[in-house]
mmCIF file with all atom_site columns, N, CA and C in Angstrom:
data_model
loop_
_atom_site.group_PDB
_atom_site.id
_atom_site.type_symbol
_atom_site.label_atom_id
_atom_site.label_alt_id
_atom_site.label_comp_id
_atom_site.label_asym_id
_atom_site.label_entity_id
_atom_site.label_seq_id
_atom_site.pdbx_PDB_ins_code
_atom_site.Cartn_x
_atom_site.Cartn_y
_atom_site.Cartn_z
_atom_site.occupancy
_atom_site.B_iso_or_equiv
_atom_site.pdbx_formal_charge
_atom_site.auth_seq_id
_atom_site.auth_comp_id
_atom_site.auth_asym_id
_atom_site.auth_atom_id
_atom_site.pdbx_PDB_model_num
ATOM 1   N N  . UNK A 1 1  ? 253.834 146.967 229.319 1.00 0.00 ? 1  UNK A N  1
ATOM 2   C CA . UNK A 1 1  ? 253.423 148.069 228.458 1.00 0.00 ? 1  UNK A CA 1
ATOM 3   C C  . UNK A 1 1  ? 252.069 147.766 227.846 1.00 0.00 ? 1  UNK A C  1
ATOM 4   N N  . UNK A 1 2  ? 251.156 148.828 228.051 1.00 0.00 ? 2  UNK A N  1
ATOM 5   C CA . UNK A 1 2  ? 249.552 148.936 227.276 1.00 0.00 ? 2  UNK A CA 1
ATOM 6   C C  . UNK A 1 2  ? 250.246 148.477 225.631 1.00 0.00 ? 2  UNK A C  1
ATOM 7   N N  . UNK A 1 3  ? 248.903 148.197 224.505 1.00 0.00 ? 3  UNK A N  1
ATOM 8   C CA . UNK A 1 3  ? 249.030 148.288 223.275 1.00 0.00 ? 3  UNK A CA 1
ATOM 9   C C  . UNK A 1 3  ? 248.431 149.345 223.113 1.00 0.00 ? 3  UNK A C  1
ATOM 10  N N  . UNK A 1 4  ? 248.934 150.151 221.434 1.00 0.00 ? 4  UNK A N  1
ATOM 11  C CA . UNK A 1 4  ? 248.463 151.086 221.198 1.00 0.00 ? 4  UNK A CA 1
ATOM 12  C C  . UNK A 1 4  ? 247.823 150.937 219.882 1.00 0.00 ? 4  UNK A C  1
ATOM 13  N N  . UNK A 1 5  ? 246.964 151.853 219.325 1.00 0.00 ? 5  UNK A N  1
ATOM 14  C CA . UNK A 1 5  ? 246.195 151.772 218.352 1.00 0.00 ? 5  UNK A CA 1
ATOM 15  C C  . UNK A 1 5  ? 246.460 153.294 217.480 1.00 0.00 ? 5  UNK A C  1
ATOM 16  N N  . UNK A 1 6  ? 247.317 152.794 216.198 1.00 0.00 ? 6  UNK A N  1
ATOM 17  C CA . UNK A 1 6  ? 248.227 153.575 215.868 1.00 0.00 ? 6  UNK A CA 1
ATOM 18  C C  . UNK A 1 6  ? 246.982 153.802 214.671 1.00 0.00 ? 6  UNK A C  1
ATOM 19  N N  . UNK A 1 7  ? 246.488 155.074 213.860 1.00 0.00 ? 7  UNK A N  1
ATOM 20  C CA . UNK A 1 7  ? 245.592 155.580 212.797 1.00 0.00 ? 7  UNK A CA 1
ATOM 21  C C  . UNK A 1 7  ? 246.108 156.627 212.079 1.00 0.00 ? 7  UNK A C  1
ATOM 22  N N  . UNK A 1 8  ? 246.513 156.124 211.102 1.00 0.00 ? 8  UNK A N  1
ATOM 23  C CA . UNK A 1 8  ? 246.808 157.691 209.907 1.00 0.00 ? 8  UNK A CA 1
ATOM 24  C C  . UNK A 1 8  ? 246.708 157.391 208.326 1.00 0.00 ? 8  UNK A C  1
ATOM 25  N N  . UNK A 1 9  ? 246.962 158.345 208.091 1.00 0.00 ? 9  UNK A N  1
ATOM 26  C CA . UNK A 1 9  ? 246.262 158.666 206.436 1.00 0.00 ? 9  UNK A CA 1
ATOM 27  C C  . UNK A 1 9  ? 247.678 158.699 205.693 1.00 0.00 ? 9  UNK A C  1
ATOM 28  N N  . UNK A 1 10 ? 247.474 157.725 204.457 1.00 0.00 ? 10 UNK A N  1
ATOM 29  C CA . UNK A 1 10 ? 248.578 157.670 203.409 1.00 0.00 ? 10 UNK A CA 1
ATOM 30  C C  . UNK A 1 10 ? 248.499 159.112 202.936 1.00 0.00 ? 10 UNK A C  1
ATOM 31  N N  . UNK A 1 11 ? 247.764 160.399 202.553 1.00 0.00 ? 11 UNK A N  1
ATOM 32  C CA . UNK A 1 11 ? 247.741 161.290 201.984 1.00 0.00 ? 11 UNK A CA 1
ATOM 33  C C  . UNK A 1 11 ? 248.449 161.968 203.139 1.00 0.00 ? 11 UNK A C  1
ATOM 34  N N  . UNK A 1 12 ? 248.454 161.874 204.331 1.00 0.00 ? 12 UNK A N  1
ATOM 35  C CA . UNK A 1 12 ? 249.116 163.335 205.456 1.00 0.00 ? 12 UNK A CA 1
ATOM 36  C C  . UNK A 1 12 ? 249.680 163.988 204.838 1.00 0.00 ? 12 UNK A C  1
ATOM 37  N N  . UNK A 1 13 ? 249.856 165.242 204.652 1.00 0.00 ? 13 UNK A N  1
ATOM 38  C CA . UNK A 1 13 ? 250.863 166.191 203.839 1.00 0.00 ? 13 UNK A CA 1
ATOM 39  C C  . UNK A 1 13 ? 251.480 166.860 205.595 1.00 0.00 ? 13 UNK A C  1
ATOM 40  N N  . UNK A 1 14 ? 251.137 166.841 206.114 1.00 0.00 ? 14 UNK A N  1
ATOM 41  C CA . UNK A 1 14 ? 252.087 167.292 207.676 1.00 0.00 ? 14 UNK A CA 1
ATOM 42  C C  . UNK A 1 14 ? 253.149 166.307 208.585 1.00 0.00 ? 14 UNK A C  1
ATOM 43  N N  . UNK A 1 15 ? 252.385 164.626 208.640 1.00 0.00 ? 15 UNK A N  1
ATOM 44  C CA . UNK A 1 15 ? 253.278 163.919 209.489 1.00 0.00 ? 15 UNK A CA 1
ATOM 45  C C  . UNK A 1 15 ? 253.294 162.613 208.067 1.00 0.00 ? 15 UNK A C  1
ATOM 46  N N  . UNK A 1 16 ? 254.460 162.232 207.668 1.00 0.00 ? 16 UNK A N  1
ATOM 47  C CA . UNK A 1 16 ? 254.571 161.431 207.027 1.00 0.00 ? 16 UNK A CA 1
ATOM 48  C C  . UNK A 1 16 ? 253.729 160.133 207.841 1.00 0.00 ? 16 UNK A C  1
ATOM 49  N N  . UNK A 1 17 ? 253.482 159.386 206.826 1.00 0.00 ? 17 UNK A N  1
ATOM 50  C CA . UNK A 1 17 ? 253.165 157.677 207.166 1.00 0.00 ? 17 UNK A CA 1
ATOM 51  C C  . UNK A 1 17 ? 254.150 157.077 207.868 1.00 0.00 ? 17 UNK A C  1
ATOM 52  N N  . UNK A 1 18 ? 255.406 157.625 206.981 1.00 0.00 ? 18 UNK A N  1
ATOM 53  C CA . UNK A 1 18 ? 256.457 156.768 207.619 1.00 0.00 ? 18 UNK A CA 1
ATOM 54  C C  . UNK A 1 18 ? 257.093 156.855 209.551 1.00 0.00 ? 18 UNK A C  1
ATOM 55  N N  . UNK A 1 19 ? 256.703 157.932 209.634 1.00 0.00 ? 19 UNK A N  1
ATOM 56  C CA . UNK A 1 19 ? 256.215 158.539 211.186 1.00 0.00 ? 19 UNK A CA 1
ATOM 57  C C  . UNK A 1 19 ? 255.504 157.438 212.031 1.00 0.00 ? 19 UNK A C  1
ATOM 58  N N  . UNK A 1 20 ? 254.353 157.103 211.795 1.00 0.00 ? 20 UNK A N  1
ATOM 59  C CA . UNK A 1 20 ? 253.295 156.465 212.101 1.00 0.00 ? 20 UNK A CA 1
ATOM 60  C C  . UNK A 1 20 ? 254.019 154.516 212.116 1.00 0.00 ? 20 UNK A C  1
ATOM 61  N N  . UNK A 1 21 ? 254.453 154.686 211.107 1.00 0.00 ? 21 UNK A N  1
ATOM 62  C CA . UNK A 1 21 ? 255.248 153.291 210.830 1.00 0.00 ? 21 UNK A CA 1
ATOM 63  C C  . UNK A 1 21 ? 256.177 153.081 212.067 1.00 0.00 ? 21 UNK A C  1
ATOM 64  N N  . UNK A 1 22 ? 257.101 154.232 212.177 1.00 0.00 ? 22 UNK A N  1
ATOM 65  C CA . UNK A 1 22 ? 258.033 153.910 213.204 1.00 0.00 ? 22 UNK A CA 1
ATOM 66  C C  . UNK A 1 22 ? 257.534 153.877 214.417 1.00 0.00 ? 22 UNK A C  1
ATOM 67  N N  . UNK A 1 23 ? 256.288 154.550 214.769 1.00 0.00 ? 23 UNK A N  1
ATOM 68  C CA . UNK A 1 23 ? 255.795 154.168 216.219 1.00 0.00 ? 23 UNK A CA 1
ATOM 69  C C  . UNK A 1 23 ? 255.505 152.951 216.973 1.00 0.00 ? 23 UNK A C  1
ATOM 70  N N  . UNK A 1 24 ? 254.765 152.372 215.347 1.00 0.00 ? 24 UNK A N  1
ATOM 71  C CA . UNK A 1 24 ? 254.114 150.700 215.362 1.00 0.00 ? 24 UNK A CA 1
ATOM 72  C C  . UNK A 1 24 ? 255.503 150.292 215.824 1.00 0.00 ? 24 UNK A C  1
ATOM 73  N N  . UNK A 1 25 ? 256.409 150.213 215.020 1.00 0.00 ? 25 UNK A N  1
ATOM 74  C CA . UNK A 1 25 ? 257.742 149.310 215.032 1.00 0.00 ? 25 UNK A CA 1
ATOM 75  C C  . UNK A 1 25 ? 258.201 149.393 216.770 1.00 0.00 ? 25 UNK A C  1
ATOM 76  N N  . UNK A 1 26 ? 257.729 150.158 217.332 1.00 0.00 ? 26 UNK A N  1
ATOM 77  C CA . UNK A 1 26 ? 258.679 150.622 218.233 1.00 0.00 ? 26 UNK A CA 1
ATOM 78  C C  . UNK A 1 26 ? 257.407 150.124 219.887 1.00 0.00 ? 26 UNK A C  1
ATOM 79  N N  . UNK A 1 27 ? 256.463 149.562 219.215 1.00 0.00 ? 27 UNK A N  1
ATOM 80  C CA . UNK A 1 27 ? 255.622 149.534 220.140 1.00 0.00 ? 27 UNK A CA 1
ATOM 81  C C  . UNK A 1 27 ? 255.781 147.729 220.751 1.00 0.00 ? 27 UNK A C  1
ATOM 82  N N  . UNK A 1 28 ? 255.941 148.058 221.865 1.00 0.00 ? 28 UNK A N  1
ATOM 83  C CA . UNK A 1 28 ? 256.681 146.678 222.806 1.00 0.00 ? 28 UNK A CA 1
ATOM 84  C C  . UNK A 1 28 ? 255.343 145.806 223.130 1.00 0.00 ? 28 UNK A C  1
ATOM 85  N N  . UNK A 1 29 ? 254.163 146.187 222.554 1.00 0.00 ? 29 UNK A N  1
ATOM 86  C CA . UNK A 1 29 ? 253.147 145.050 222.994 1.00 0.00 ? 29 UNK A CA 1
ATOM 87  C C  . UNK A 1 29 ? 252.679 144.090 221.756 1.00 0.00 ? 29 UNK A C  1
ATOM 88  N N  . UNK A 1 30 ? 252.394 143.223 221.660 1.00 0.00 ? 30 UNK A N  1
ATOM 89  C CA . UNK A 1 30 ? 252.282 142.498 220.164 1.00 0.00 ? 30 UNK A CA 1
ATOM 90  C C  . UNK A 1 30 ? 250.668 142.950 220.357 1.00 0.00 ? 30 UNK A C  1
ATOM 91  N N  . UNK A 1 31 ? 249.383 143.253 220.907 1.00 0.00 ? 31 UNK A N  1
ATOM 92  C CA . UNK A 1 31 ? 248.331 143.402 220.716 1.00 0.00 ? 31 UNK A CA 1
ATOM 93  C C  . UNK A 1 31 ? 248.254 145.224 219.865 1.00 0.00 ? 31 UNK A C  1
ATOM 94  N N  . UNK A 1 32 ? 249.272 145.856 220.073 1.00 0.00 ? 32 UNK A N  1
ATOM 95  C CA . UNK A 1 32 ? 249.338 146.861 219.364 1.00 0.00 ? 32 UNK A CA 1
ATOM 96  C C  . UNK A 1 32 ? 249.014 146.906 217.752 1.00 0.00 ? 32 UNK A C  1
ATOM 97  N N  . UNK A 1 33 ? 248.404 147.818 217.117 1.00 0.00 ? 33 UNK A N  1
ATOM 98  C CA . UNK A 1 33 ? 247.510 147.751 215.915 1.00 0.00 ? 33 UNK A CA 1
ATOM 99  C C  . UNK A 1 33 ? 248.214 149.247 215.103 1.00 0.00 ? 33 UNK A C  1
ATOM 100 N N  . UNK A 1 34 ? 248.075 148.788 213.672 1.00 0.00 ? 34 UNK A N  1
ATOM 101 C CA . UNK A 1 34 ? 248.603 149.874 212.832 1.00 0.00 ? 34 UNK A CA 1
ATOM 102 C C  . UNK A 1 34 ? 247.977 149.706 211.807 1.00 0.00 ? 34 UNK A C  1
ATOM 103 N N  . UNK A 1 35 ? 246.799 151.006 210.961 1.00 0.00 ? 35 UNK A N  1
ATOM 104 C CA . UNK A 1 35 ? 245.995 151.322 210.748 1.00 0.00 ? 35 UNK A CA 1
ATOM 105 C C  . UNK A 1 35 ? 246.372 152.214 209.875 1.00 0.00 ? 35 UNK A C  1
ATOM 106 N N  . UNK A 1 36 ? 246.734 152.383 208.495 1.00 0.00 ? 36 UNK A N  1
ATOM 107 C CA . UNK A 1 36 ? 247.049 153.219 207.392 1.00 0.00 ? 36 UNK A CA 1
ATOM 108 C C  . UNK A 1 36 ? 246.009 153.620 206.436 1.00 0.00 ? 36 UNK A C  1
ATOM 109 N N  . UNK A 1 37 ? 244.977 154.162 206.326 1.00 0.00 ? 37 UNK A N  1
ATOM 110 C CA . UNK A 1 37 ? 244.255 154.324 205.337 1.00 0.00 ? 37 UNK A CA 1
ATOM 111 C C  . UNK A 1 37 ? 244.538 155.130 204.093 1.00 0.00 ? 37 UNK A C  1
ATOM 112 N N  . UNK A 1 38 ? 243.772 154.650 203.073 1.00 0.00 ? 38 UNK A N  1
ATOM 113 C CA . UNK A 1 38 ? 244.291 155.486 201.561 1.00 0.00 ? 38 UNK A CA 1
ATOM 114 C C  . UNK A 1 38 ? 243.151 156.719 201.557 1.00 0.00 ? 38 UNK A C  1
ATOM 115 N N  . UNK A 1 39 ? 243.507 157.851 200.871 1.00 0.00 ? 39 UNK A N  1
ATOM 116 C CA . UNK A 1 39 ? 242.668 158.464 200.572 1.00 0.00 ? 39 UNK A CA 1
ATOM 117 C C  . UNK A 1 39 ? 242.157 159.409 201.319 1.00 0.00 ? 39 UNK A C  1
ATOM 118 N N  . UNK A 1 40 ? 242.717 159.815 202.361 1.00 0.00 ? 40 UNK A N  1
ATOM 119 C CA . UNK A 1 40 ? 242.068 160.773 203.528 1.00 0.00 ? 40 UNK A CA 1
ATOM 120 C C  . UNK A 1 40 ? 243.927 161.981 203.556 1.00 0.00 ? 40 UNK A C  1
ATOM 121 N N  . UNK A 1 41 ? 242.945 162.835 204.517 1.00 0.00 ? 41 UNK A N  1
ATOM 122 C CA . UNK A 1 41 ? 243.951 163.784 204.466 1.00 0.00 ? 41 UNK A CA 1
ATOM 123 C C  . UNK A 1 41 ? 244.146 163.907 206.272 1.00 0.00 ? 41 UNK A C  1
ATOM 124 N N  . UNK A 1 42 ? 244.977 164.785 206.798 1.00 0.00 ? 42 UNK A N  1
ATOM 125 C CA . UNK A 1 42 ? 245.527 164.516 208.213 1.00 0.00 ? 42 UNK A CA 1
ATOM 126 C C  . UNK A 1 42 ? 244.350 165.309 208.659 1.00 0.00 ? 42 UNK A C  1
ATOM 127 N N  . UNK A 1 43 ? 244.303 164.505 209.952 1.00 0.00 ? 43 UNK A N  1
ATOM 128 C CA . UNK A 1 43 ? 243.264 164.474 211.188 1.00 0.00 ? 43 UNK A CA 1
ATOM 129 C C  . UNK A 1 43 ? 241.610 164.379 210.174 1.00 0.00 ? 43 UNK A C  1
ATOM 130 N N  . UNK A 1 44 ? 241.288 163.909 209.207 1.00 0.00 ? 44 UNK A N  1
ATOM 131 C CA . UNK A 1 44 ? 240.216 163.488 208.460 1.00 0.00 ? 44 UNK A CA 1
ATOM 132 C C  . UNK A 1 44 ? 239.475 162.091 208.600 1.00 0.00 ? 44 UNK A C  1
ATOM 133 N N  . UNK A 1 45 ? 240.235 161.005 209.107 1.00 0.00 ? 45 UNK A N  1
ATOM 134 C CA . UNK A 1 45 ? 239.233 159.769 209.507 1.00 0.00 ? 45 UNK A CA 1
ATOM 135 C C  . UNK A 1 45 ? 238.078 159.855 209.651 1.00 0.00 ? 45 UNK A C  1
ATOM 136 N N  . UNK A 1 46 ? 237.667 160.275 210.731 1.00 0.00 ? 46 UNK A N  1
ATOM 137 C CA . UNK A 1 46 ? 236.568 160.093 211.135 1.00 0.00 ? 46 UNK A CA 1
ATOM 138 C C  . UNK A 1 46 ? 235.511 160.947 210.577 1.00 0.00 ? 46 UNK A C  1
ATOM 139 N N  . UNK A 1 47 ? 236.005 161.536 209.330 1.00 0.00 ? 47 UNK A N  1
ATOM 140 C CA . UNK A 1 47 ? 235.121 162.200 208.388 1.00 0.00 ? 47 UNK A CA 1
ATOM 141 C C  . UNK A 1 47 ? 234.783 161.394 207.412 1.00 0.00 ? 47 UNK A C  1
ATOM 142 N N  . UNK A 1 48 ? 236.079 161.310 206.447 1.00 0.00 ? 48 UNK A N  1
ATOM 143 C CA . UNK A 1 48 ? 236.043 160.426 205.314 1.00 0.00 ? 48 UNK A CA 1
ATOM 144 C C  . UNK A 1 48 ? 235.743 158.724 205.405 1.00 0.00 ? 48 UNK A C  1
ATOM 145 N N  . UNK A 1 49 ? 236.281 157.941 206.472 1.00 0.00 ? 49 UNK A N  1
ATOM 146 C CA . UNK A 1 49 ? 236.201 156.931 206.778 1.00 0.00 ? 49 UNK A CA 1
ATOM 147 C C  . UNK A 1 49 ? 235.470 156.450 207.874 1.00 0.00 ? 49 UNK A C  1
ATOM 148 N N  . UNK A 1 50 ? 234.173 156.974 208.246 1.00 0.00 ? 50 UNK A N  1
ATOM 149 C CA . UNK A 1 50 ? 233.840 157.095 209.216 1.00 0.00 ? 50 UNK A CA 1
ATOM 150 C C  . UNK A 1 50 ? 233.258 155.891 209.990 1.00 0.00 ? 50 UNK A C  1
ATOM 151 N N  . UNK A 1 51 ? 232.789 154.744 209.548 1.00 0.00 ? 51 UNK A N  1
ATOM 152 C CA . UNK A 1 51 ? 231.901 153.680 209.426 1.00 0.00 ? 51 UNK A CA 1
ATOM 153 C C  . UNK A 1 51 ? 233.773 152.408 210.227 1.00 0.00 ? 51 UNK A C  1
ATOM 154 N N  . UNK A 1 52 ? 234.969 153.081 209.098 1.00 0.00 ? 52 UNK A N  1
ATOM 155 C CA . UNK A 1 52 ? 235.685 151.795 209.455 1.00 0.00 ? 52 UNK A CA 1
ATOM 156 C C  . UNK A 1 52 ? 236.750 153.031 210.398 1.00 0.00 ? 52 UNK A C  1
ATOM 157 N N  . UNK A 1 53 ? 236.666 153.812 210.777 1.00 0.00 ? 53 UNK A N  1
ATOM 158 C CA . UNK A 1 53 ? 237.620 154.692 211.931 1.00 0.00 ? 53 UNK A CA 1
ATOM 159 C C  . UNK A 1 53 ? 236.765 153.982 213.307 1.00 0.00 ? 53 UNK A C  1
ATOM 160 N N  . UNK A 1 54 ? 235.052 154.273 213.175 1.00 0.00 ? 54 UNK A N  1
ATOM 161 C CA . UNK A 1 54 ? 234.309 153.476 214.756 1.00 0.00 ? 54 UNK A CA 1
ATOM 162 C C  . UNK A 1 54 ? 234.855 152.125 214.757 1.00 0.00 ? 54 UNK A C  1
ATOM 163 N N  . UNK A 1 55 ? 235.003 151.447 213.969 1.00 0.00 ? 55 UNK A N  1
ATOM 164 C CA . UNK A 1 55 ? 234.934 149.815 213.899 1.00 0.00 ? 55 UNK A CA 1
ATOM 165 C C  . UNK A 1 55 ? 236.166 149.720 214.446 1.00 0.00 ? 55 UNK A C  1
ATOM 166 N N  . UNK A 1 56 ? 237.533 150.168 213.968 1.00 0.00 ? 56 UNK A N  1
ATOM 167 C CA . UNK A 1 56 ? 239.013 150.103 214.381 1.00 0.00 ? 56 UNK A CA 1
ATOM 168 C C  . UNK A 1 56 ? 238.806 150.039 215.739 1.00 0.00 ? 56 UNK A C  1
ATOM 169 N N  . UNK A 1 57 ? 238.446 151.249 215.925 1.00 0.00 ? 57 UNK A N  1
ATOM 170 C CA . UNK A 1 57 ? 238.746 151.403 217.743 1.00 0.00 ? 57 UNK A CA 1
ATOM 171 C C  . UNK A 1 57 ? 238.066 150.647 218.355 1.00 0.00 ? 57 UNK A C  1
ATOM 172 N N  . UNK A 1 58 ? 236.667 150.614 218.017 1.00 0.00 ? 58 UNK A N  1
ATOM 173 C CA . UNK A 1 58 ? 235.907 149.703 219.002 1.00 0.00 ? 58 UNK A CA 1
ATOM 174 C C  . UNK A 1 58 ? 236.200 148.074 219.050 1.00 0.00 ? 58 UNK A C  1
ATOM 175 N N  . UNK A 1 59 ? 237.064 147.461 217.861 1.00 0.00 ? 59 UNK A N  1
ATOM 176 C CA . UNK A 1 59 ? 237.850 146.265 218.030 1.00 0.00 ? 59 UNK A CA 1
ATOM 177 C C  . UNK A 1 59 ? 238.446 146.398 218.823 1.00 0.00 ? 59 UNK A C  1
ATOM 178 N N  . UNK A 1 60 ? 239.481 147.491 218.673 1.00 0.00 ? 60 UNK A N  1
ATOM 179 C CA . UNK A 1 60 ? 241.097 147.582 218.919 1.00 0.00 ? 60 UNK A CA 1
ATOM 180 C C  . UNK A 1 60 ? 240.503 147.838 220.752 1.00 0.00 ? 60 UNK A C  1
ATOM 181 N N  . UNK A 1 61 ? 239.484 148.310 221.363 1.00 0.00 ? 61 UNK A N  1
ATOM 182 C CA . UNK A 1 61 ? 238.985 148.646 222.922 1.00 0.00 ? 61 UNK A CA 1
ATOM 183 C C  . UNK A 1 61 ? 238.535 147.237 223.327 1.00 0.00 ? 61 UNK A C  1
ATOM 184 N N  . UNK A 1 62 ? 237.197 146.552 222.396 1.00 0.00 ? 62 UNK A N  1
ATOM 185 C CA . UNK A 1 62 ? 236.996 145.547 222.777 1.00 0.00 ? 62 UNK A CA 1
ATOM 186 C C  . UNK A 1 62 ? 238.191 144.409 223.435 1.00 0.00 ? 62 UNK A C  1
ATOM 187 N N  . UNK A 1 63 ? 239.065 144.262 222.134 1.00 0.00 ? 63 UNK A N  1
ATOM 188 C CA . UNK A 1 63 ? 239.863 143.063 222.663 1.00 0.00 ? 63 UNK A CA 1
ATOM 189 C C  . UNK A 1 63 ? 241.439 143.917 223.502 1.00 0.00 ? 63 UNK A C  1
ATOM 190 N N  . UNK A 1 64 ? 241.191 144.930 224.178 1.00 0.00 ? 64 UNK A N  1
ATOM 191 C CA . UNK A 1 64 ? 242.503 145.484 224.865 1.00 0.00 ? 64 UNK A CA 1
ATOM 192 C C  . UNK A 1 64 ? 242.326 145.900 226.023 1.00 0.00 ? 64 UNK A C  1
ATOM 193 N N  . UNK A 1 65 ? 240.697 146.060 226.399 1.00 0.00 ? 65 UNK A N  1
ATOM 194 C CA . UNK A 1 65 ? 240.205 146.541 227.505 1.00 0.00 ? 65 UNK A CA 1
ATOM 195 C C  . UNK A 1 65 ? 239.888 145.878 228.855 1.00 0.00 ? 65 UNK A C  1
ATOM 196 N N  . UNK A 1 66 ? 240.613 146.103 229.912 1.00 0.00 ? 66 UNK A N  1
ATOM 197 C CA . UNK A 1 66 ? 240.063 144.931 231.123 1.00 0.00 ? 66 UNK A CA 1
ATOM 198 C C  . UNK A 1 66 ? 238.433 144.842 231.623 1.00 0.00 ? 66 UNK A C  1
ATOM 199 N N  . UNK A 1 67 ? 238.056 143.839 231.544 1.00 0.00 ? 67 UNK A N  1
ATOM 200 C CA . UNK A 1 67 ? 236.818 143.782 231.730 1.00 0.00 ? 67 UNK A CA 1
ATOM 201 C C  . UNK A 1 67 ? 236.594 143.081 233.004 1.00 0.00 ? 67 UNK A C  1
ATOM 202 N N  . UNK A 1 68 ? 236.141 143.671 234.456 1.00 0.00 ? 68 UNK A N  1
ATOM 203 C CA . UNK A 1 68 ? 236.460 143.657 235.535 1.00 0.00 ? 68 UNK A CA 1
ATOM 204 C C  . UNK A 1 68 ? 234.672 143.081 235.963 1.00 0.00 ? 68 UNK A C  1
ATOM 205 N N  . UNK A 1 69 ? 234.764 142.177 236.678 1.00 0.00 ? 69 UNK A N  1
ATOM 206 C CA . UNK A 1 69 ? 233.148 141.155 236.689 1.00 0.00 ? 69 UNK A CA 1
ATOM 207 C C  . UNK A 1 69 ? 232.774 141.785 238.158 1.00 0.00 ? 69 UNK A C  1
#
């Protein structure tokens, strides 16, 4: 199984956090990542947090991505 790179907002008023929680829990790769931010509202990251939403992923791609020579 791939890892996944799980992102959501403690404020969501549509999909609880706790949603997001159970996915992590449930995700069978240990390189898998879970990513809760304070202060944003649903589907808003990459507005409000925009500087550390690029940085997440581009870690979370760097170290998950096959890099084929």
């Amino acid at each position: 199984k791939q890892p996944v790179l799980i992102m959501h907002s403690c404020n969501d008023a549509l999909i609880a956090p706790s949603e997001a929680i159970k996915l992590f829990e449930n995700a069978s790769n240990s390189n898998s990542k879970l990513w809760i931010s304070p202060h944003c509202r649903h589907a808003w990251l990459h507005v409000y947090r925009a500087d550390l939403y690029k940085q997440k992923i581009t870690t979370f791609l760097d170290r998950n991505l096959v890099k084929k020579a």
